[in-house]
Amino acid sequence: MSRFWSPVVHTLTPYVPGEQPQMQRLVKLNTNESPYGPSPKALAAMSSQTNDDLRLYPDPEGVALKQAIAQLHGLNPNQVFLGNGSDEVLAHVFAGLLKQNKPVHFPDITYSFYPVYCKLFSIDYKTIPLGKDFEINTSDYNIPNGGIIFPNPNAPTGRSIARSEIEKLLANNKDSVVVIDEAYVDYGTESCIPLLRGSSCPENLLVVHTLSKSRALAGLRVGFAVGHPALIEGLERVKNSFNSYPLGRLAQVGAVAAIEDQAHLEKTSAKVIQTRNKLIEQLNALGFDTLPSTANFIFTRHPKYAGAKLYQALRDRGIIVRHFKSPRVEEFLRITIGTDEQSGELVTALKEILT
Ligand SMILES: *Cc1c(COP(=O)(O)O)cnc(C)c1O
């Protein structure tokens, strides 16, 4: 503590990211990274850009990347906003769109960065409890609010809702922004992006994506938001009041090549889905109770073994998963889907622990 801190710093409870242990030979299933590498085309593009041009600032507008994203999703480039990871995009969304006179609403169990941004930007928020099966019921959000945000599929539960549910939410919520964080959408969830195409684009829907999960570029730090041009313009105002160059030259060329390599995304996501479905079966055969997942992770508990104990026993065997000590979910483990081999090691370790 220092007497030189700004007053708000004393009130912050920063987000605690999943650990990135430096030990070798770990089965790392704790931060939802892809077990497969990024597109080889992205790596090649970055290598070829590793030259003297790095003395120059990058394109502050990220024009080429906005075009690639717009092209992929059938949008106009002025509907795309870029950031240094979707966490930075989300920070600008909270500061620029969700700081209103009424509280922003999000689920009680969700991405734990949301309340952290609320504290940082002094935004009032209200949490809406998930249903008894940890599902989001959009009808619970039909109350006055200063904005709504949740991931679809939700994190850390992995449960998703249909696009038609989000259309209902939009219909009932015309006076504030609805932000759908689609970090894990590529593993079997219906995206809301089609709603943004053409002249029927709603004024108040923003969809946030990241290249950190299904595109296997967590180390590059690229995320984006898509929505109505007027929402994007507001985000650009915030971004250009904070950092004009959030994405470096390598990040921009790598991201363009990654976005263009849809075949790589589809192949690796299909593999993750296959491994996930098999793992759920194997865990349930061991007595686990696993929520349905359309993400690259699962949320599971065992009726006879405490979450904290299982977490530690796995850790002792070199397998790192995520455990949250919060109410309602402390019996659960969130397990990232790795390779088939990693899944096998996990199941073997659990069999040993449960006997
Ligand atoms: C991983 C994640 C993000 C952040 O991803 P970045 O690496 O910052 O792009 C955002 N939202 C959710 C729900 C996530 O799980």
Short mmCIF file of C-alpha atoms and ligand atoms in Angstrom, two decimals:
data_model
loop_
_atom_site.label_atom_id
_atom_site.label_comp_id
_atom_site.label_asym_id
_atom_site.label_seq_id
_atom_site.Cartn_x
_atom_site.Cartn_y
_atom_site.Cartn_z
CA MET A 1 0.00 0.00 0.00
CA SER A 2 1.17 3.53 -0.70
CA ARG A 3 -0.27 6.91 0.18
CA PHE A 4 0.29 7.85 -3.47
CA TRP A 5 -2.36 5.48 -4.81
CA SER A 6 -5.44 7.05 -6.35
CA PRO A 7 -8.42 6.46 -4.03
CA VAL A 8 -10.08 3.97 -6.40
CA VAL A 9 -7.02 1.67 -6.27
CA HIS A 10 -7.78 0.86 -2.63
CA THR A 11 -11.22 -0.43 -3.61
CA LEU A 12 -10.13 -2.75 -6.46
CA THR A 13 -10.25 -6.55 -6.30
CA PRO A 14 -8.33 -7.47 -9.46
CA TYR A 15 -9.18 -10.47 -11.63
CA VAL A 16 -7.02 -13.50 -10.84
CA PRO A 17 -6.11 -15.30 -14.08
CA GLY A 18 -5.61 -19.07 -14.15
CA GLU A 19 -2.00 -19.79 -13.34
CA GLN A 20 0.61 -20.20 -16.07
CA PRO A 21 3.03 -22.53 -14.27
CA GLN A 22 6.58 -22.65 -15.62
CA MET A 23 7.06 -26.36 -14.77
CA GLN A 24 7.49 -28.72 -17.70
CA ARG A 25 5.53 -31.94 -18.19
CA LEU A 26 2.31 -30.59 -16.78
CA VAL A 27 -1.09 -31.47 -18.15
CA LYS A 28 -2.37 -27.91 -18.31
CA LEU A 29 -6.16 -27.90 -18.46
CA ASN A 30 -6.87 -24.68 -16.56
CA THR A 31 -7.15 -21.68 -18.90
CA ASN A 32 -9.06 -22.94 -21.94
CA GLU A 33 -6.21 -22.57 -24.40
CA SER A 34 -6.32 -24.70 -27.53
CA PRO A 35 -4.26 -27.89 -27.35
CA TYR A 36 -3.50 -27.46 -31.05
CA GLY A 37 -1.32 -24.74 -32.52
CA PRO A 38 -2.57 -21.73 -34.45
CA SER A 39 -2.97 -21.75 -38.22
CA PRO A 40 0.43 -22.40 -39.86
CA LYS A 41 -0.51 -19.57 -42.22
CA ALA A 42 -0.66 -17.17 -39.26
CA LEU A 43 2.79 -18.27 -38.11
CA ALA A 44 4.19 -17.84 -41.62
CA ALA A 45 2.63 -14.37 -41.97
CA MET A 46 4.18 -13.27 -38.69
CA SER A 47 7.61 -14.66 -39.61
CA SER A 48 7.59 -12.82 -42.90
CA GLN A 49 6.68 -9.58 -41.09
CA THR A 50 9.49 -9.96 -38.56
CA ASN A 51 11.75 -7.43 -40.24
CA ASP A 52 12.90 -3.81 -40.11
CA ASP A 53 9.34 -2.57 -40.55
CA LEU A 54 8.94 -3.21 -36.81
CA ARG A 55 10.60 0.20 -36.32
CA LEU A 56 7.34 1.68 -37.65
CA TYR A 57 4.10 2.04 -35.71
CA PRO A 58 1.34 -0.33 -36.75
CA ASP A 59 -1.85 0.75 -38.55
CA PRO A 60 -3.81 2.41 -35.69
CA GLU A 61 -7.12 1.50 -37.39
CA GLY A 62 -6.25 -2.13 -38.20
CA VAL A 63 -7.93 -1.71 -41.60
CA ALA A 64 -6.79 -5.03 -43.09
CA LEU A 65 -7.91 -7.00 -40.03
CA LYS A 66 -11.28 -5.24 -39.89
CA GLN A 67 -11.78 -6.12 -43.54
CA ALA A 68 -10.89 -9.78 -42.99
CA ILE A 69 -13.31 -10.04 -40.03
CA ALA A 70 -16.07 -8.21 -41.92
CA GLN A 71 -15.59 -10.49 -44.93
CA LEU A 72 -15.71 -13.67 -42.83
CA HIS A 73 -18.88 -12.64 -41.03
CA GLY A 74 -20.76 -10.87 -43.83
CA LEU A 75 -20.51 -7.45 -42.19
CA ASN A 76 -19.24 -3.99 -43.08
CA PRO A 77 -15.75 -3.04 -41.76
CA ASN A 78 -17.31 -0.10 -39.86
CA GLN A 79 -19.12 -2.73 -37.74
CA VAL A 80 -15.82 -4.08 -36.37
CA PHE A 81 -13.85 -2.92 -33.32
CA LEU A 82 -10.40 -4.37 -32.47
CA GLY A 83 -8.61 -4.76 -29.16
CA ASN A 84 -5.57 -6.22 -27.43
CA GLY A 85 -7.40 -9.40 -26.47
CA SER A 86 -11.14 -9.40 -25.89
CA ASP A 87 -10.47 -8.47 -22.28
CA GLU A 88 -9.39 -5.05 -23.50
CA VAL A 89 -12.40 -4.89 -25.82
CA LEU A 90 -14.61 -5.69 -22.81
CA ALA A 91 -12.92 -2.98 -20.73
CA HIS A 92 -13.80 -0.40 -23.39
CA VAL A 93 -17.34 -1.82 -23.61
CA PHE A 94 -17.84 -1.34 -19.86
CA ALA A 95 -16.37 2.17 -19.93
CA GLY A 96 -18.02 3.26 -23.17
CA LEU A 97 -21.41 1.51 -23.28
CA LEU A 98 -22.31 -0.07 -19.94
CA LYS A 99 -21.65 2.83 -17.58
CA GLN A 100 -25.17 4.21 -17.34
CA ASN A 101 -27.52 5.54 -14.68
CA LYS A 102 -29.06 2.11 -14.13
CA PRO A 103 -27.01 -0.94 -13.11
CA VAL A 104 -25.62 -3.34 -15.71
CA HIS A 105 -27.02 -6.87 -15.32
CA PHE A 106 -25.11 -10.14 -15.63
CA PRO A 107 -25.46 -13.68 -14.23
CA ASP A 108 -24.33 -14.47 -10.67
CA ILE A 109 -22.08 -17.18 -12.08
CA THR A 110 -20.20 -15.87 -15.09
CA TYR A 111 -16.89 -14.53 -16.35
CA SER A 112 -15.39 -13.05 -13.21
CA PHE A 113 -13.79 -10.15 -15.04
CA TYR A 114 -17.17 -8.36 -15.38
CA PRO A 115 -17.45 -7.24 -11.74
CA VAL A 116 -13.77 -6.31 -11.80
CA TYR A 117 -14.37 -3.82 -14.63
CA CYS A 118 -17.40 -2.49 -12.78
CA LYS A 119 -15.21 -1.65 -9.79
CA LEU A 120 -12.48 -0.10 -11.92
CA PHE A 121 -14.93 2.17 -13.75
CA SER A 122 -17.31 2.72 -10.78
CA ILE A 123 -20.23 1.04 -12.56
CA ASP A 124 -23.20 -0.15 -10.55
CA TYR A 125 -24.14 -3.79 -11.30
CA LYS A 126 -26.75 -6.36 -10.38
CA THR A 127 -26.31 -10.11 -10.70
CA ILE A 128 -29.17 -12.32 -11.89
CA PRO A 129 -29.06 -15.88 -10.49
CA LEU A 130 -28.72 -18.72 -12.99
CA GLY A 131 -31.55 -21.26 -12.90
CA LYS A 132 -31.33 -24.45 -10.86
CA ASP A 133 -29.52 -26.30 -13.65
CA PHE A 134 -27.12 -23.36 -14.03
CA GLU A 135 -28.92 -22.13 -17.14
CA ILE A 136 -29.51 -18.54 -18.24
CA ASN A 137 -33.23 -17.73 -18.47
CA THR A 138 -33.57 -14.65 -20.64
CA SER A 139 -36.97 -13.82 -19.11
CA ASP A 140 -35.14 -13.05 -15.83
CA TYR A 141 -33.58 -10.06 -17.60
CA ASN A 142 -36.84 -8.30 -18.45
CA ILE A 143 -36.36 -5.63 -15.80
CA PRO A 144 -35.03 -2.07 -16.19
CA ASN A 145 -31.26 -2.11 -16.62
CA GLY A 146 -28.32 -0.07 -17.87
CA GLY A 147 -27.15 -2.91 -20.10
CA ILE A 148 -26.88 -6.71 -20.11
CA ILE A 149 -23.78 -8.81 -20.64
CA PHE A 150 -23.11 -12.54 -20.55
CA PRO A 151 -21.01 -15.08 -22.42
CA ASN A 152 -22.76 -17.55 -24.74
CA PRO A 153 -21.88 -20.27 -23.96
CA ASN A 154 -21.60 -19.02 -20.40
CA ALA A 155 -18.30 -19.41 -18.56
CA PRO A 156 -17.48 -21.33 -16.43
CA THR A 157 -20.61 -23.46 -16.89
CA GLY A 158 -20.25 -24.16 -20.65
CA ARG A 159 -24.04 -23.95 -21.12
CA SER A 160 -25.41 -22.04 -24.09
CA ILE A 161 -28.74 -20.63 -25.20
CA ALA A 162 -30.23 -20.41 -28.70
CA ARG A 163 -30.01 -17.31 -30.82
CA SER A 164 -33.81 -17.08 -30.73
CA GLU A 165 -33.58 -16.53 -26.94
CA ILE A 166 -31.25 -13.59 -27.50
CA GLU A 167 -33.66 -12.21 -30.10
CA LYS A 168 -36.37 -12.29 -27.42
CA LEU A 169 -34.05 -10.48 -25.05
CA LEU A 170 -33.42 -7.78 -27.67
CA ALA A 171 -37.14 -7.41 -28.33
CA ASN A 172 -37.78 -6.86 -24.62
CA ASN A 173 -34.81 -4.61 -24.09
CA LYS A 174 -34.79 -1.84 -26.64
CA ASP A 175 -33.37 0.89 -24.41
CA SER A 176 -30.04 -0.56 -23.38
CA VAL A 177 -27.15 -2.47 -24.89
CA VAL A 178 -27.03 -6.27 -24.92
CA VAL A 179 -23.46 -7.61 -25.09
CA ILE A 180 -22.93 -11.28 -25.96
CA ASP A 181 -19.40 -12.50 -25.22
CA GLU A 182 -18.89 -15.33 -27.73
CA ALA A 183 -15.39 -16.35 -26.60
CA TYR A 184 -16.28 -20.07 -26.98
CA VAL A 185 -18.86 -19.91 -29.77
CA ASP A 186 -16.90 -22.10 -32.20
CA TYR A 187 -17.42 -25.27 -30.16
CA GLY A 188 -21.07 -25.75 -30.99
CA THR A 189 -23.04 -22.60 -30.07
CA GLU A 190 -25.25 -20.58 -32.42
CA SER A 191 -23.60 -17.19 -32.99
CA CYS A 192 -25.62 -13.96 -32.87
CA ILE A 193 -23.53 -12.36 -35.59
CA PRO A 194 -26.06 -13.16 -38.37
CA LEU A 195 -28.47 -10.74 -36.62
CA LEU A 196 -26.02 -7.91 -37.35
CA ARG A 197 -26.01 -8.33 -41.12
CA GLY A 198 -27.63 -5.85 -43.47
CA SER A 199 -30.11 -3.09 -42.76
CA SER A 200 -31.94 -4.92 -39.95
CA CYS A 201 -28.85 -4.71 -37.69
CA PRO A 202 -30.16 -3.89 -34.18
CA GLU A 203 -28.87 -0.66 -32.66
CA ASN A 204 -28.18 -2.29 -29.32
CA LEU A 205 -26.52 -5.68 -29.90
CA LEU A 206 -22.76 -6.07 -29.56
CA VAL A 207 -21.01 -9.44 -30.02
CA VAL A 208 -17.48 -9.93 -28.66
CA HIS A 209 -15.01 -12.51 -30.01
CA THR A 210 -11.45 -13.54 -29.21
CA LEU A 211 -8.66 -15.25 -31.14
CA SER A 212 -7.38 -16.75 -27.88
CA LYS A 213 -9.51 -19.88 -27.76
CA SER A 214 -10.60 -21.57 -31.00
CA ARG A 215 -7.93 -19.79 -33.07
CA ALA A 216 -5.22 -20.83 -30.60
CA LEU A 217 -3.61 -17.38 -30.35
CA ALA A 218 -3.91 -16.54 -26.65
CA GLY A 219 -0.27 -15.43 -26.72
CA LEU A 220 -0.90 -12.89 -29.48
CA ARG A 221 -3.64 -10.89 -27.73
CA VAL A 222 -6.31 -10.15 -30.31
CA GLY A 223 -10.03 -9.76 -29.75
CA PHE A 224 -12.84 -7.88 -31.47
CA ALA A 225 -16.41 -6.70 -31.16
CA VAL A 226 -18.99 -6.45 -33.92
CA GLY A 227 -22.21 -4.47 -33.90
CA HIS A 228 -24.02 -1.41 -35.19
CA PRO A 229 -21.61 1.22 -36.60
CA ALA A 230 -22.77 3.75 -34.00
CA LEU A 231 -21.82 1.41 -31.13
CA ILE A 232 -18.44 0.80 -32.78
CA GLU A 233 -17.89 4.55 -33.12
CA GLY A 234 -18.39 4.95 -29.37
CA LEU A 235 -15.84 2.22 -28.66
CA GLU A 236 -13.33 3.86 -31.04
CA ARG A 237 -13.68 7.10 -29.09
CA VAL A 238 -12.80 5.30 -25.86
CA LYS A 239 -9.92 3.36 -27.47
CA ASN A 240 -8.42 6.50 -28.98
CA SER A 241 -8.57 8.15 -25.57
CA PHE A 242 -6.56 5.28 -24.09
CA ASN A 243 -4.14 3.65 -26.57
CA SER A 244 -4.07 4.34 -30.31
CA TYR A 245 -1.98 1.25 -31.08
CA PRO A 246 -3.36 -1.71 -29.10
CA LEU A 247 -2.46 -4.24 -31.81
CA GLY A 248 1.13 -4.50 -32.99
CA ARG A 249 2.22 -5.20 -36.57
CA LEU A 250 2.76 -8.91 -35.90
CA ALA A 251 -0.60 -9.25 -34.17
CA GLN A 252 -2.37 -7.63 -37.10
CA VAL A 253 -0.82 -9.77 -39.85
CA GLY A 254 -1.06 -12.94 -37.77
CA ALA A 255 -4.71 -12.29 -36.99
CA VAL A 256 -5.60 -11.62 -40.63
CA ALA A 257 -4.06 -14.96 -41.69
CA ALA A 258 -5.74 -16.76 -38.78
CA ILE A 259 -9.16 -15.29 -39.61
CA GLU A 260 -8.75 -16.30 -43.26
CA ASP A 261 -7.87 -19.90 -42.35
CA GLN A 262 -11.38 -21.08 -41.54
CA ALA A 263 -10.43 -24.66 -42.48
CA HIS A 264 -7.89 -24.83 -39.64
CA LEU A 265 -10.46 -23.51 -37.18
CA GLU A 266 -13.06 -26.03 -38.27
CA LYS A 267 -10.68 -28.98 -38.15
CA THR A 268 -9.28 -28.19 -34.69
CA SER A 269 -12.68 -27.27 -33.19
CA ALA A 270 -14.22 -30.51 -34.46
CA LYS A 271 -11.42 -32.44 -32.79
CA VAL A 272 -11.98 -30.62 -29.49
CA ILE A 273 -15.72 -31.33 -29.65
CA GLN A 274 -15.05 -35.03 -30.24
CA THR A 275 -12.61 -35.22 -27.30
CA ARG A 276 -15.07 -33.30 -25.11
CA ASN A 277 -17.98 -35.61 -25.81
CA LYS A 278 -15.89 -38.67 -25.07
CA LEU A 279 -14.52 -37.16 -21.85
CA ILE A 280 -18.03 -36.31 -20.61
CA GLU A 281 -19.06 -39.95 -21.12
CA GLN A 282 -15.98 -41.25 -19.32
CA LEU A 283 -16.42 -38.88 -16.37
CA ASN A 284 -20.10 -39.64 -16.04
CA ALA A 285 -19.25 -43.36 -15.99
CA LEU A 286 -17.05 -42.55 -12.96
CA GLY A 287 -20.04 -40.97 -11.21
CA PHE A 288 -19.38 -37.35 -12.15
CA ASP A 289 -22.26 -35.02 -12.81
CA THR A 290 -21.27 -32.84 -15.80
CA LEU A 291 -23.20 -29.89 -17.17
CA PRO A 292 -23.94 -30.04 -20.91
CA SER A 293 -21.15 -28.12 -22.67
CA THR A 294 -20.84 -26.33 -25.98
CA ALA A 295 -17.44 -24.92 -25.01
CA ASN A 296 -13.84 -26.18 -25.03
CA PHE A 297 -14.18 -26.92 -21.33
CA ILE A 298 -16.54 -28.80 -19.07
CA PHE A 299 -17.94 -28.01 -15.63
CA THR A 300 -18.26 -31.11 -13.52
CA ARG A 301 -18.66 -32.30 -9.93
CA HIS A 302 -18.62 -35.58 -8.11
CA PRO A 303 -21.34 -36.15 -5.50
CA LYS A 304 -18.88 -37.86 -3.14
CA TYR A 305 -15.68 -35.86 -3.56
CA ALA A 306 -15.22 -32.18 -2.75
CA GLY A 307 -14.08 -29.94 -5.61
CA ALA A 308 -11.12 -28.56 -3.64
CA LYS A 309 -9.91 -32.08 -2.79
CA LEU A 310 -10.13 -33.28 -6.39
CA TYR A 311 -8.36 -30.14 -7.58
CA GLN A 312 -5.47 -30.76 -5.18
CA ALA A 313 -5.26 -34.50 -5.88
CA LEU A 314 -5.03 -33.80 -9.64
CA ARG A 315 -2.45 -31.12 -9.02
CA ASP A 316 -0.34 -33.57 -7.02
CA ARG A 317 -0.34 -35.72 -10.17
CA GLY A 318 0.76 -32.86 -12.43
CA ILE A 319 -2.70 -32.09 -13.83
CA ILE A 320 -3.86 -28.50 -13.45
CA VAL A 321 -7.58 -27.70 -13.73
CA ARG A 322 -9.54 -24.69 -12.46
CA HIS A 323 -11.45 -24.57 -9.18
CA PHE A 324 -13.50 -21.56 -8.08
CA LYS A 325 -14.08 -21.01 -4.39
CA SER A 326 -17.31 -19.08 -4.95
CA PRO A 327 -20.71 -20.03 -3.53
CA ARG A 328 -22.83 -22.46 -5.62
CA VAL A 329 -19.86 -23.67 -7.69
CA GLU A 330 -17.22 -24.68 -5.17
CA GLU A 331 -17.98 -28.38 -5.72
CA PHE A 332 -17.20 -28.05 -9.42
CA LEU A 333 -14.04 -28.33 -11.46
CA ARG A 334 -13.68 -26.51 -14.75
CA ILE A 335 -11.60 -28.69 -17.05
CA THR A 336 -10.24 -27.48 -20.39
CA ILE A 337 -10.49 -29.98 -23.24
CA GLY A 338 -6.97 -30.97 -24.26
CA THR A 339 -5.71 -33.62 -26.67
CA ASP A 340 -7.05 -37.19 -26.48
CA GLU A 341 -3.80 -38.11 -24.76
CA GLN A 342 -4.25 -35.44 -22.06
CA SER A 343 -7.87 -36.53 -21.59
CA GLY A 344 -6.64 -40.09 -21.11
CA GLU A 345 -4.15 -38.97 -18.45
CA LEU A 346 -6.89 -37.05 -16.68
CA VAL A 347 -9.26 -40.04 -16.63
CA THR A 348 -6.50 -42.37 -15.41
CA ALA A 349 -5.63 -39.96 -12.59
CA LEU A 350 -9.28 -39.56 -11.57
CA LYS A 351 -9.80 -43.34 -11.48
CA GLU A 352 -6.81 -43.55 -9.15
CA ILE A 353 -8.09 -40.72 -6.94
CA LEU A 354 -11.63 -42.12 -6.67
CA THR A 355 -10.57 -45.61 -5.54
C1 LIG B 1 -11.01 -16.13 -22.35
C2 LIG B 1 -12.17 -15.22 -22.25
C3 LIG B 1 -12.10 -13.88 -22.65
C4 LIG B 1 -10.81 -13.17 -22.91
O1 LIG B 1 -10.06 -13.53 -23.92
P1 LIG B 1 -8.81 -12.69 -24.37
O2 LIG B 1 -7.67 -13.66 -24.25
O3 LIG B 1 -8.62 -11.47 -23.53
O4 LIG B 1 -9.14 -12.35 -25.78
C5 LIG B 1 -13.25 -13.12 -22.64
N1 LIG B 1 -14.41 -13.62 -22.22
C6 LIG B 1 -14.52 -14.88 -21.80
C7 LIG B 1 -15.83 -15.38 -21.32
C8 LIG B 1 -13.40 -15.71 -21.78
O5 LIG B 1 -13.49 -16.94 -21.29
#
